[in-house]
Amino acid sequence: MTKAELVEKVSSQINLTKKQTEVVVNTVFQSITESLSEGKKVELRGFGSFRIRERNARLGRNPKSGAQVDVPAKKVPFFKAGKELRELVDK
Amino acid sequence: MVLNTSESQGTVVKADLVDRVYERVGFTRQEAVEAVEILFKEIKSVLAKGEDVRITGFAGFHLKDKNARNARNPRTGEPIRIRSRRVLTFKPSQQLLDSTNRSMNESQNS
């Protein structure tokens, strides 16, 4: 399901227009993005938690040419599904 | 912003997301609560039906079927059977990766 389809599904269950619902959806995911960028974790009951995992810099290789390349350290967003969601998808 | 003493970095919860929606959109608080609640409920129900969810500009939630396999309890060494199961994987979009890494130069303590 894409974001547009999700917006449609949500707006049909609530007294909001599609436009308004889209703003809600964008605001929610923007907020999560901003929080992660500030180094905060986001915990949503019944859903899961988002946090940042740090990856160290390492030496990699270009698989095609075999040339060595520096891979810089990076911060990777990580999601851990909550127990409820984990069990829900595995029924 | 309020400094949370127990977690110096702070943890964002659903109520904080509701606040953002409330501030930016100008619904009543009740509407904001309801909208956020329904959004996550809907994502859950789509995933429960076995369908992936892709949020453009944020990330994809993908379902993966794992085969059963033999493994060991790392503590006791006891062999165990892990049954086949379906797991959820999270794939951040390039935009999300860009935002979390842009902040790198500004962050002082880590």
XYZ file of C-alpha atoms in Angstrom:
201
model
C 0.000 0.000 0.000
C 1.321 3.424 -0.898
C 1.005 6.628 1.075
C -1.768 7.899 -1.207
C -3.819 4.742 -0.668
C -3.194 4.943 3.041
C -4.410 8.555 3.113
C -7.580 7.483 1.329
C -8.187 4.605 3.730
C -7.671 6.797 6.799
C -9.785 9.694 5.525
C -12.710 7.355 4.901
C -12.726 6.408 8.576
C -12.668 9.899 9.956
C -14.396 13.209 9.455
C -11.500 14.757 7.527
C -10.983 15.511 3.869
C -8.315 13.714 1.899
C -6.258 16.918 1.884
C -6.434 17.267 5.658
C -5.618 13.610 6.152
C -2.621 13.950 3.891
C -1.330 16.797 6.051
C -1.771 14.619 9.143
C 0.129 11.721 7.598
C 2.915 13.997 6.373
C 3.173 15.743 9.737
C 3.419 12.449 11.611
C 6.213 11.053 9.456
C 8.002 14.383 9.266
C 7.947 14.564 13.062
C 9.421 11.090 13.344
C 12.106 12.037 10.811
C 12.946 15.244 12.693
C 13.071 13.487 16.048
C 15.432 10.828 14.712
C 17.609 13.528 13.169
C 17.838 15.194 16.576
C 18.973 11.880 17.995
C 15.734 11.144 19.832
C 13.991 7.830 19.771
C 10.312 7.482 19.017
C 8.222 4.903 20.863
C 4.684 4.161 19.765
C 2.663 1.851 21.990
C 1.198 -1.094 20.160
C 3.256 -0.333 17.071
C 6.990 -0.208 17.656
C 9.953 2.045 18.175
C 12.243 3.989 15.886
C 15.825 4.714 16.825
C 19.159 5.526 15.264
C 21.908 2.980 14.911
C 25.414 4.222 14.369
C 27.491 2.547 11.708
C 31.250 2.923 11.918
C 33.311 4.068 8.975
C 34.811 1.159 7.096
C 36.821 0.303 4.049
C 34.631 -1.064 1.301
C 35.194 -2.179 -2.229
C 33.555 -1.258 -5.437
C 32.166 -4.674 -6.414
C 32.563 -3.969 -10.093
C 36.098 -2.583 -10.241
C 37.468 -3.973 -6.988
C 38.760 -0.522 -6.078
C 38.939 0.293 -2.396
C 36.563 3.006 -1.223
C 36.104 4.720 2.107
C 32.618 4.205 3.487
C 32.012 7.009 6.001
C 30.326 6.500 9.371
C 26.587 6.913 9.175
C 23.429 6.956 11.220
C 20.876 4.448 10.092
C 17.251 4.670 11.211
C 16.134 1.396 12.723
C 12.629 0.159 13.497
C 11.748 -2.510 15.998
C 8.195 -3.771 15.786
C 6.368 -3.952 19.107
C 5.183 -7.299 20.429
C 1.622 -6.690 19.292
C 2.624 -5.841 15.717
C 5.170 -8.660 15.579
C 2.518 -11.175 16.505
C -0.072 -9.577 14.256
C 1.987 -10.035 11.067
C 2.915 -13.611 11.963
C -0.580 -15.055 12.408
C 11.609 22.357 24.504
C 11.438 20.589 27.849
C 14.533 18.754 28.940
C 13.689 15.272 30.045
C 15.882 14.376 32.999
C 15.581 10.595 32.905
C 16.529 10.392 29.237
C 18.827 13.221 28.317
C 18.041 12.775 24.627
C 14.310 12.468 25.259
C 11.861 9.963 23.898
C 9.070 10.946 21.574
C 5.747 9.181 22.144
C 2.386 9.173 20.389
C 1.149 12.135 22.421
C 4.039 14.222 21.050
C 3.050 13.354 17.491
C -0.521 14.321 18.324
C 0.793 17.683 19.599
C 2.607 18.316 16.321
C -0.485 17.487 14.296
C -2.548 19.684 16.590
C -0.121 22.621 16.253
C 0.403 22.399 12.519
C -3.035 21.517 11.308
C -5.401 23.302 13.635
C -7.907 20.584 14.308
C -9.359 20.133 17.719
C -7.155 18.074 19.970
C -9.682 15.239 19.861
C -9.520 15.174 16.058
C -5.726 15.093 16.154
C -5.759 12.191 18.628
C -8.231 10.303 16.505
C -6.373 10.897 13.238
C -3.028 9.690 14.596
C -4.675 6.694 16.238
C -6.473 5.671 13.056
C -3.335 6.144 10.963
C -1.321 3.599 12.949
C -4.286 1.266 13.287
C -4.672 1.273 9.520
C -0.980 0.583 8.893
C -1.202 -2.328 11.322
C -4.259 -3.785 9.680
C -2.712 -3.599 6.204
C 0.421 -5.376 7.469
C -1.739 -7.926 9.269
C -3.415 -8.712 5.940
C 0.019 -9.495 4.515
C 0.449 -6.365 2.428
C 3.556 -4.151 2.508
C 3.210 -0.454 3.326
C 5.369 2.146 1.620
C 5.453 5.714 2.892
C 7.087 7.829 0.206
C 9.817 10.042 1.641
C 9.934 8.055 4.868
C 10.319 4.315 4.663
C 8.849 1.024 3.621
C 7.486 -1.646 5.957
C 8.019 -4.934 4.200
C 6.930 -8.432 5.158
C 9.349 -11.281 4.738
C 8.632 -14.991 5.045
C 11.393 -16.839 6.841
C 11.938 -20.575 6.503
C 12.121 -22.823 9.509
C 15.686 -23.550 10.580
C 17.708 -25.254 13.251
C 19.597 -23.120 15.700
C 21.106 -23.214 19.146
C 20.404 -21.459 22.353
C 23.601 -19.405 22.552
C 23.664 -19.614 26.337
C 23.124 -23.328 26.844
C 24.182 -24.682 23.448
C 20.936 -26.596 23.343
C 19.687 -27.202 19.774
C 16.328 -25.667 19.001
C 14.030 -25.548 16.006
C 12.940 -22.131 14.809
C 9.618 -22.412 13.049
C 8.858 -20.712 9.759
C 7.513 -17.249 10.383
C 6.706 -13.898 8.858
C 8.708 -10.899 9.994
C 8.496 -7.181 9.397
C 11.462 -5.360 7.918
C 12.005 -1.628 7.765
C 13.662 0.044 4.825
C 14.408 3.747 5.309
C 14.053 5.925 2.222
C 17.001 7.876 0.848
C 15.360 11.088 2.103
C 15.175 9.722 5.640
C 18.803 8.599 5.498
C 19.770 12.039 4.236
C 17.995 13.769 7.135
C 19.493 11.594 9.837
C 22.971 12.103 8.448
C 22.682 15.807 7.808
C 22.479 16.400 11.553
C 25.803 14.662 12.094
C 27.990 17.771 12.022
C 25.748 19.623 14.432
C 25.405 16.929 17.060
C 28.011 17.428 19.760
C 27.407 14.580 22.196
C 26.686 11.098 21.029
